CSV table of C-alpha atoms in Angstrom, one decimal:
chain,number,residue,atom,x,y,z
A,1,UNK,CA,2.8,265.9,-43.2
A,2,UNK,CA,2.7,268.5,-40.4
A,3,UNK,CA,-0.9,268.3,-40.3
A,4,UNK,CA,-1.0,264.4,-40.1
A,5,UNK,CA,1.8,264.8,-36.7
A,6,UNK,CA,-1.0,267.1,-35.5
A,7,UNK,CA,-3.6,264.7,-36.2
A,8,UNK,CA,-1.2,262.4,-34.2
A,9,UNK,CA,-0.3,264.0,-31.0
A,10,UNK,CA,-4.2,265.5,-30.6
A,11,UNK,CA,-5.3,261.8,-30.3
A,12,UNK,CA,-2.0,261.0,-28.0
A,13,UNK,CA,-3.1,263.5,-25.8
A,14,UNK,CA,-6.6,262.8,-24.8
A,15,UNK,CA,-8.7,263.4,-28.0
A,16,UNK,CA,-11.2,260.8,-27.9
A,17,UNK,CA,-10.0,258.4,-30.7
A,18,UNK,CA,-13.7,258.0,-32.2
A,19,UNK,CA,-13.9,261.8,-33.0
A,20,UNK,CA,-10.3,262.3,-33.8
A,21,UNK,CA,-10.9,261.5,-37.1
A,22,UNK,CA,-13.8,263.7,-37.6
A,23,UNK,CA,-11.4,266.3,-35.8
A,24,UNK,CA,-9.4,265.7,-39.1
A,25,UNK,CA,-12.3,265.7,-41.2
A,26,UNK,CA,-13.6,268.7,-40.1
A,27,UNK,CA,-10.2,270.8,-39.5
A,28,UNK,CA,-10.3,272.6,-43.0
A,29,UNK,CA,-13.8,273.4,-42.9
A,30,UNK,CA,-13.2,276.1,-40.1
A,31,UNK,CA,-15.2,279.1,-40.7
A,32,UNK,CA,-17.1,277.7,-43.5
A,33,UNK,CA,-21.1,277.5,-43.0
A,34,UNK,CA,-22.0,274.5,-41.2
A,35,UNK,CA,-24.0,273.4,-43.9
A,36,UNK,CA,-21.5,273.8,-46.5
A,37,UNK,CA,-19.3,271.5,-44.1
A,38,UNK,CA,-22.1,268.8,-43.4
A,39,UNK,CA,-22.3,268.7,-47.4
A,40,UNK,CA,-18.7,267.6,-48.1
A,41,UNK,CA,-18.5,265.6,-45.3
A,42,UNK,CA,-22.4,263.7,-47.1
A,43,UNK,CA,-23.9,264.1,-43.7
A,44,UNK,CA,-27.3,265.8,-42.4
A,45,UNK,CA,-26.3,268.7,-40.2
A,46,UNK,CA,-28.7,267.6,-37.2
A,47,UNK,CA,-26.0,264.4,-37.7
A,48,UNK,CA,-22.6,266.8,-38.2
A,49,UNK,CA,-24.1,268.2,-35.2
A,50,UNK,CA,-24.3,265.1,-32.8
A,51,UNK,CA,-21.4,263.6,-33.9
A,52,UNK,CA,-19.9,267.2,-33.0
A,53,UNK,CA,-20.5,266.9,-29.6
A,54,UNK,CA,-17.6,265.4,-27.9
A,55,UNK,CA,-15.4,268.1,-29.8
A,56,UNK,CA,-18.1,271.0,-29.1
A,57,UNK,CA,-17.4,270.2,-25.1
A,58,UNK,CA,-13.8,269.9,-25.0
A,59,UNK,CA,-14.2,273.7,-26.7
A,60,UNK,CA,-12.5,272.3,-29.9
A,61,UNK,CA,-15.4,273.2,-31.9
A,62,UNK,CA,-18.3,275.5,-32.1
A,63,UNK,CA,-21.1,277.2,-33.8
A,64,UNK,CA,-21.7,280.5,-34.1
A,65,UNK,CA,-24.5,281.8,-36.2
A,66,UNK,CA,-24.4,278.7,-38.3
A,67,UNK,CA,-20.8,279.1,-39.0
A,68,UNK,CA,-18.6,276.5,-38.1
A,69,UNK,CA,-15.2,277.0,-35.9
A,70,UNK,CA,-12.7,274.4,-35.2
A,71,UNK,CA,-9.7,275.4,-33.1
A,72,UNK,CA,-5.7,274.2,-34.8
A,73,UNK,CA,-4.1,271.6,-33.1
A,74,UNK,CA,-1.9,272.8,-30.9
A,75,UNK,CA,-5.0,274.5,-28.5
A,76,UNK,CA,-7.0,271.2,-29.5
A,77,UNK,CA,-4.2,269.5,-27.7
A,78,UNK,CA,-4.0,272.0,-24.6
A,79,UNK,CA,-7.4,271.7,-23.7
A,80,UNK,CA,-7.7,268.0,-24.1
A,81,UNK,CA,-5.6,267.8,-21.7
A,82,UNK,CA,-6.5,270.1,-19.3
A,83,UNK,CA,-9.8,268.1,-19.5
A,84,UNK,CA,-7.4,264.9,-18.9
A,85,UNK,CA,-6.1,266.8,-15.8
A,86,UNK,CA,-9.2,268.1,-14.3
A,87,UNK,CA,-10.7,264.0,-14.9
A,88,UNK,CA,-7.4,262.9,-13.0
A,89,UNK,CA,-8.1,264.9,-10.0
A,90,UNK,CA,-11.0,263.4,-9.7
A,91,UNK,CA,-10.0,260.1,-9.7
A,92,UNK,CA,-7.2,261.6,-7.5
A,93,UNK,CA,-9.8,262.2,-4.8
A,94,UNK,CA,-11.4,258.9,-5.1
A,95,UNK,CA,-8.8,256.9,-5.3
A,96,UNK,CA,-7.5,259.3,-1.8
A,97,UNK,CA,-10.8,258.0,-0.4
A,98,UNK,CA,-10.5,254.5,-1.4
A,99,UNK,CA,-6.9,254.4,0.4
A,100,UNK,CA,-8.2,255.9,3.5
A,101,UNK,CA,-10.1,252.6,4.1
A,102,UNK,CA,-7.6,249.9,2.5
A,103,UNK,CA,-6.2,249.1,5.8
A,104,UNK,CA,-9.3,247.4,6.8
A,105,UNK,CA,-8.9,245.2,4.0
A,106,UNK,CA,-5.6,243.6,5.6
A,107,UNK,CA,-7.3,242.4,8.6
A,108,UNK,CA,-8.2,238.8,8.9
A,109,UNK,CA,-10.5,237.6,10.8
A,110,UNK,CA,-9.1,233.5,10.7
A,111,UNK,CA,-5.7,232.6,11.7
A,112,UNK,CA,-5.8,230.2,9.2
A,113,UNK,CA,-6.1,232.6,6.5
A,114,UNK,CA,-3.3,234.4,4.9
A,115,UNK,CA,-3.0,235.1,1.5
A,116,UNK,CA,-6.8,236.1,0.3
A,117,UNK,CA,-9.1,237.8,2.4
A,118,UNK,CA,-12.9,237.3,2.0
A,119,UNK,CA,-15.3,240.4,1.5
A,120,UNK,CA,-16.6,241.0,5.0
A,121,UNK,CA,-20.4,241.0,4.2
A,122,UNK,CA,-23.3,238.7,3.9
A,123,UNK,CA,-26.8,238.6,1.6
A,124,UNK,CA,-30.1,237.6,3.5
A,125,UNK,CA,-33.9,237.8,3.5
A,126,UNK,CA,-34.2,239.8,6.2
A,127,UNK,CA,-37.3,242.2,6.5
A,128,UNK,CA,-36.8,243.4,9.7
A,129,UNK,CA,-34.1,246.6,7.7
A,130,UNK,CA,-35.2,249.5,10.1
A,131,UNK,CA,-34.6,248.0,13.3
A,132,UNK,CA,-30.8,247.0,11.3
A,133,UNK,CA,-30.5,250.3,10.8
A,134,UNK,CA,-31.6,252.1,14.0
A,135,UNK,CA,-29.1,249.2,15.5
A,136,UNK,CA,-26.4,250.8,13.4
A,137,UNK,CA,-27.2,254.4,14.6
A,138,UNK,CA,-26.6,253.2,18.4
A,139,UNK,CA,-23.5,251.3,17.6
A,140,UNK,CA,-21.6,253.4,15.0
A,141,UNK,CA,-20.5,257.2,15.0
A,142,UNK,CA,-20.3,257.9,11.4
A,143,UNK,CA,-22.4,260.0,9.0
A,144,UNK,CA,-25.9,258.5,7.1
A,145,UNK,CA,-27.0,258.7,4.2
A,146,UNK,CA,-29.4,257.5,2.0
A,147,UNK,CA,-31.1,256.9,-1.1
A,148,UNK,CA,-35.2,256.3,-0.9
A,149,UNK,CA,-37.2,256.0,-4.2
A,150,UNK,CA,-40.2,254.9,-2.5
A,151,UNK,CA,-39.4,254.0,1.3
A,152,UNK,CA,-41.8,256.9,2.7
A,153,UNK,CA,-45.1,254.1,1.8
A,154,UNK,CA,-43.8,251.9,4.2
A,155,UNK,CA,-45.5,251.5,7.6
A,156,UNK,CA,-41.8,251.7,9.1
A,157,UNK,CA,-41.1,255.5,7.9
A,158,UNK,CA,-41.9,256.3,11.2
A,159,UNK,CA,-39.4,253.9,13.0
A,160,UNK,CA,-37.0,255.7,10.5
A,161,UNK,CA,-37.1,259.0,11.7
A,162,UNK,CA,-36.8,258.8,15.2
A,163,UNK,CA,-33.6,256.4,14.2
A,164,UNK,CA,-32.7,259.7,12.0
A,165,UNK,CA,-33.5,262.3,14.9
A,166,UNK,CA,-31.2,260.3,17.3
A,167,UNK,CA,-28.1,260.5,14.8
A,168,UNK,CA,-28.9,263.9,14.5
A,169,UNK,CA,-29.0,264.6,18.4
A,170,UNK,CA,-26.2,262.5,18.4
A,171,UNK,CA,-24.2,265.4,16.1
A,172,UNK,CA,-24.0,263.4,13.1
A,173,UNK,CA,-25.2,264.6,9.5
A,174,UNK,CA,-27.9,262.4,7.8
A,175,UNK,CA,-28.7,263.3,3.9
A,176,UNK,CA,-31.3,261.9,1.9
A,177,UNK,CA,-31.6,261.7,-1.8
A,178,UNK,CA,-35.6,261.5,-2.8
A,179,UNK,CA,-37.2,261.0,-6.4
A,180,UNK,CA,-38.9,264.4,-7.5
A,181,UNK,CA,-41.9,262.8,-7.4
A,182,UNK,CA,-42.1,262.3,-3.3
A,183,UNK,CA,-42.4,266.6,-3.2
A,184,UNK,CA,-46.1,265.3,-4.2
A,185,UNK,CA,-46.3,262.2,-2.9
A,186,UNK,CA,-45.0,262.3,0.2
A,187,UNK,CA,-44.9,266.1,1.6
A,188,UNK,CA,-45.5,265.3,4.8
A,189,UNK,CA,-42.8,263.1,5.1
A,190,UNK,CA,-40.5,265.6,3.7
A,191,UNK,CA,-41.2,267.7,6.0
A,192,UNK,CA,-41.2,265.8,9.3
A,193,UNK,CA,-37.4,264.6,8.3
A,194,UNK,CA,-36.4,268.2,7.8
A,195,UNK,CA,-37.6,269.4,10.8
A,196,UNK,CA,-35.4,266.5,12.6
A,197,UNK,CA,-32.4,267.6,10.9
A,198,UNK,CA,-32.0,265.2,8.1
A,199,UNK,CA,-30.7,267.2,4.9
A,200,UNK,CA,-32.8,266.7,1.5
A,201,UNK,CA,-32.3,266.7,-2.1
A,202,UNK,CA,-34.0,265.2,-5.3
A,203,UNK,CA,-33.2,263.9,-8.5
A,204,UNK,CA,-35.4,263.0,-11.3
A,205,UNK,CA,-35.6,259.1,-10.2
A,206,UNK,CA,-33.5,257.4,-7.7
A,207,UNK,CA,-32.6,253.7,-9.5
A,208,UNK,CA,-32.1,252.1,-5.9
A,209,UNK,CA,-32.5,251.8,-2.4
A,210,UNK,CA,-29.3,252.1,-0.3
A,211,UNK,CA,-27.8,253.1,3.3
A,212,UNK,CA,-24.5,254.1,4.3
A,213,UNK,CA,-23.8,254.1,7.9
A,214,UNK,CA,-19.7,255.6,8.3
A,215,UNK,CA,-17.4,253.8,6.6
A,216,UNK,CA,-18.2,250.4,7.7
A,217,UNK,CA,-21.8,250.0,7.2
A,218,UNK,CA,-23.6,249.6,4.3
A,219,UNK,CA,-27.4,247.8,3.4
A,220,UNK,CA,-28.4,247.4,-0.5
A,221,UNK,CA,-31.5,245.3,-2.2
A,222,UNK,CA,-30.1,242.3,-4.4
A,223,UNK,CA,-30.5,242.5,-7.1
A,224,UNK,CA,-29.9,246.5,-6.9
A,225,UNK,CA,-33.8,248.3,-7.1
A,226,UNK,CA,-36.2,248.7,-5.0
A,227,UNK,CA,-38.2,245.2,-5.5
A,228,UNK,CA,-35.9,242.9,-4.5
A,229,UNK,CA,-36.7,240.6,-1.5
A,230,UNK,CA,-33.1,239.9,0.1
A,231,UNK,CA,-30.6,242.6,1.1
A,232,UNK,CA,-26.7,242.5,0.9
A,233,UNK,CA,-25.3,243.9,4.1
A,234,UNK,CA,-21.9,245.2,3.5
A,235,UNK,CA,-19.0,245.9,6.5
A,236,UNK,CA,-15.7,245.7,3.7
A,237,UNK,CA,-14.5,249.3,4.0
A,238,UNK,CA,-13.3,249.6,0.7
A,239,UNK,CA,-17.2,248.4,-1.2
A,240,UNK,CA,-18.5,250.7,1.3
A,241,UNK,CA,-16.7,253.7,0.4
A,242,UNK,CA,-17.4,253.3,-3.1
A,243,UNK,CA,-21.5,253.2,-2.1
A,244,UNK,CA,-20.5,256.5,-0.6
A,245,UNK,CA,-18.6,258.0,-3.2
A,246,UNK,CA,-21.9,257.2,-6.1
A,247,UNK,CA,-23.8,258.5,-3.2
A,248,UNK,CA,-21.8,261.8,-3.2
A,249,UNK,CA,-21.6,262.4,-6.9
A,250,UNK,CA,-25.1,261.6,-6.7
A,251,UNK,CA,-26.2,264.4,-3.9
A,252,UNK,CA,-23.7,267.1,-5.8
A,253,UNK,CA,-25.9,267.0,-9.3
A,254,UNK,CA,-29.0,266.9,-7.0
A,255,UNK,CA,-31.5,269.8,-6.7
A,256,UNK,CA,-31.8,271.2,-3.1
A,257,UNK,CA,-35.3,271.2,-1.2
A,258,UNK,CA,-36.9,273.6,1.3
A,259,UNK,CA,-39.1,271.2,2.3
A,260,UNK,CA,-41.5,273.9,4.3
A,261,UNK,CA,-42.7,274.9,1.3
A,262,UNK,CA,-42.2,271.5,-0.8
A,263,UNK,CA,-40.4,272.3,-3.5
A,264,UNK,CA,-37.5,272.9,-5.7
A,265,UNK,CA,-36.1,276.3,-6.1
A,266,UNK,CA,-36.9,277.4,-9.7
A,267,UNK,CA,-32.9,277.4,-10.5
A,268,UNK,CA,-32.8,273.6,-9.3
A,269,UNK,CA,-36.0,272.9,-11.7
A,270,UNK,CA,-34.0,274.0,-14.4
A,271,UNK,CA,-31.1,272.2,-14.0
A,272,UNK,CA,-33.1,268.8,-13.3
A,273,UNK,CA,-34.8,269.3,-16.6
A,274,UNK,CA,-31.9,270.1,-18.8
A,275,UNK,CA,-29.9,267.3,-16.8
A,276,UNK,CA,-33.0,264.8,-18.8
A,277,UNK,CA,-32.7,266.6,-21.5
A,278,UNK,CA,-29.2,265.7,-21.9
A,279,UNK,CA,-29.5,261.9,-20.9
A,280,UNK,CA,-32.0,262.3,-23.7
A,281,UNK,CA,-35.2,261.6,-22.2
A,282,UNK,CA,-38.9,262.4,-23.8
A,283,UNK,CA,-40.9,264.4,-22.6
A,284,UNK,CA,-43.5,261.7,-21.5
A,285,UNK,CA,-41.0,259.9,-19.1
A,286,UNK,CA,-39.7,263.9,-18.1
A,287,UNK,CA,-43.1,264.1,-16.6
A,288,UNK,CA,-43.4,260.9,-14.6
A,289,UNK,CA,-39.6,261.6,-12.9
A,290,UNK,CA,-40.6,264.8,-12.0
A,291,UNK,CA,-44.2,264.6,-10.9
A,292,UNK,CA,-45.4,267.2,-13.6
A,293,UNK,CA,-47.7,267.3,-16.7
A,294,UNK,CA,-46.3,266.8,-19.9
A,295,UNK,CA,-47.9,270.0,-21.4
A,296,UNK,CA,-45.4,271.4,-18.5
A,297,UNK,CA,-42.5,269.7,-19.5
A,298,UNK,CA,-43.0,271.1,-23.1
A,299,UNK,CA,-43.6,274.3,-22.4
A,300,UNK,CA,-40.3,274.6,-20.2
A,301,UNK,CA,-38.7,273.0,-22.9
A,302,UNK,CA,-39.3,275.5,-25.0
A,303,UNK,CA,-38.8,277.9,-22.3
A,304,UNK,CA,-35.4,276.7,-22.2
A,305,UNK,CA,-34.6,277.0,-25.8
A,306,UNK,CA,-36.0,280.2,-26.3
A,307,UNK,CA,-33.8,281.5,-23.1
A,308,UNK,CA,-31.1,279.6,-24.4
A,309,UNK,CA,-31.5,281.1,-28.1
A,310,UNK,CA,-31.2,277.5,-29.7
A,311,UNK,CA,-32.9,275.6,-32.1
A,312,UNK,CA,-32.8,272.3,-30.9
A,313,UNK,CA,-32.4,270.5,-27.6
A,314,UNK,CA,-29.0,269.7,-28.1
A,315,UNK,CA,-27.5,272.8,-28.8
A,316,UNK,CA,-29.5,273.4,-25.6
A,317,UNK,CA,-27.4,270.9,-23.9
A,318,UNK,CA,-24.7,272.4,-25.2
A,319,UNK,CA,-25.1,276.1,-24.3
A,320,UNK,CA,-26.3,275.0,-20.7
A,321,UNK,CA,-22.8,273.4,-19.9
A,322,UNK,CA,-21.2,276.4,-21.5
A,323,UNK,CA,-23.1,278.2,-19.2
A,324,UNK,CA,-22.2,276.4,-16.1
A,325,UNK,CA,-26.4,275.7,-15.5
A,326,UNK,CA,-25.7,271.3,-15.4
């Protein structure tokens, strides 16, 4: 009965409820071998071992030299919810952010209005985005940044970074997230917009074009990519400060680039290879999002493992977030 109110209260207090009964399952098995465990339980261990993951994160469970350990219920609890509490300060900050720009949303624009307010923005065909943008720069004071999978083949790139040098001049900070695959495509471009001041970082692949200009200004494709034809403009403070807050989750996971010498330092190589790794990418897409052979990938792959003393690539995942490397 005792264990069954434990059961109870670990899934009250954050457990998620699709492994709390595995929690259960798995609870008297502690410091058996793992294979003994996946036996009783009629599983293969590689699946014991997936399905483990959720548990093996909140550091409820672990392996150790094929042995398995599950922690009792009362520490289960305690760091569910210290996981619970670090997640709601989090949210605490964004939701800090998205009150910081509410106000705006109690403006209204028609007298005639009074209980609903419309979204201040607008979708178009426009082509002429640059000279939008360089627009923006003159007329606004706020930070940029941006997100450019493939901007650098266009014939404005140059219109873009004297709009870029003048915010800089102007003592505002400009960061730009890149697809690894413009260190090889687009060098020269790299390095022209670090030399104006704009700050640089990559990520395997960047899903979509987007400014942010302060905390009024914001320019997407629609539908969200890179091929679309028309462009939503945004001015509601409240969308556009949630286009900043992806933007800055984005540019915190992102690997840093010294764009004088065009490329990643070997730590941020890492950590953009186990960060596929764990969105479970192969190996052949690996090497189209960051601009490297295959036979590369693999071999760092198993560079990884080996550093990592690990079998497979998700124990890999595993011990790298242990180790603080993703």
């Amino acid at each position: 009965m005792a264990r069954a109110e434990d059961g109870r209260l670990v899934a009250a207090f954050g457990l998620p409820e699709r492994v709390e009964p595995l929690y259960r399952r798995i609870l008297p098995g502690s410091g058996q071998a793992l294979e003994q465990v996946a036996a009783s339980l009629l599983l293969p261990v590689e699946e014991l071992l997936a399905r483990l993951q959720p548990l093996v994160a909140l550091s409820i469970a672990s392996v150790e030299d094929g042995v398995l350990h599950v922690v009792d219920p009362a520490t289960a609890t305690s760091r569910a919810l210290a996981q619970q509490a670090e997640k709601l300060l989090v949210a605490s900050r964004e939701l800090n952010r998205i009150a910081d720009v509410l106000p705006g949303l109690t403006e209204v624009r028609d007298e005639h209005v009074h209980h609903e307010q419309l979204v201040d923005g607008d979708v178009s065909a426009m082509s002429d985005v640059p000279s939008l943008i360089a627009q923006w720069v003159r007329e606004n004071r706020g930070d940029l940044s941006f997100l450019r999978p493939d901007q650098w083949r266009f014939p404005s790139e140059s219109e873009m970074a004297v709009a870029v040098g003048n915010a800089v001049r102007s003592g505002r900070r400009v960061r730009a997230i890149y697809p690894a695959r413009a260190l090889s495509e687009a060098p020269e471009v790299l390095r022209t917009r670090a030399a104006i001041g704009e700050e640089i970082r990559v990520v395997p692949s960047v899903l979509t074009r987007l400014v942010v200009v302060g905390p009024r200004r914001a320019i997407v494709p629609e539908p969200l990519g890179v091929g679309a034809e028309r462009r939503v403009v945004v001015r509601q403070p409240a969308v556009v400060g949630m286009f900043q807050a992806y933007f800055d989750l984005l540019w915190e996971s992102a690997g840093r680039v010294d764009a004088r010498v065009g490329r990643l330092p070997e730590h941020d190589q890492r950590r953009l290879l186990l960060a596929e790794l764990a969105d479970g990418v192969k190996d052949e897409q690996i090497a189209r999002n960051l601009d490297i052979s295959l036979r590369t990938v693999r071999r760092r792959v198993a560079a990884l493992m080996d550093e990592l003393d690990v079998d497979t690539r998700f124990q890999a995942g595993v011990e790298a977030a242990h180790r603080g490397w993703l």
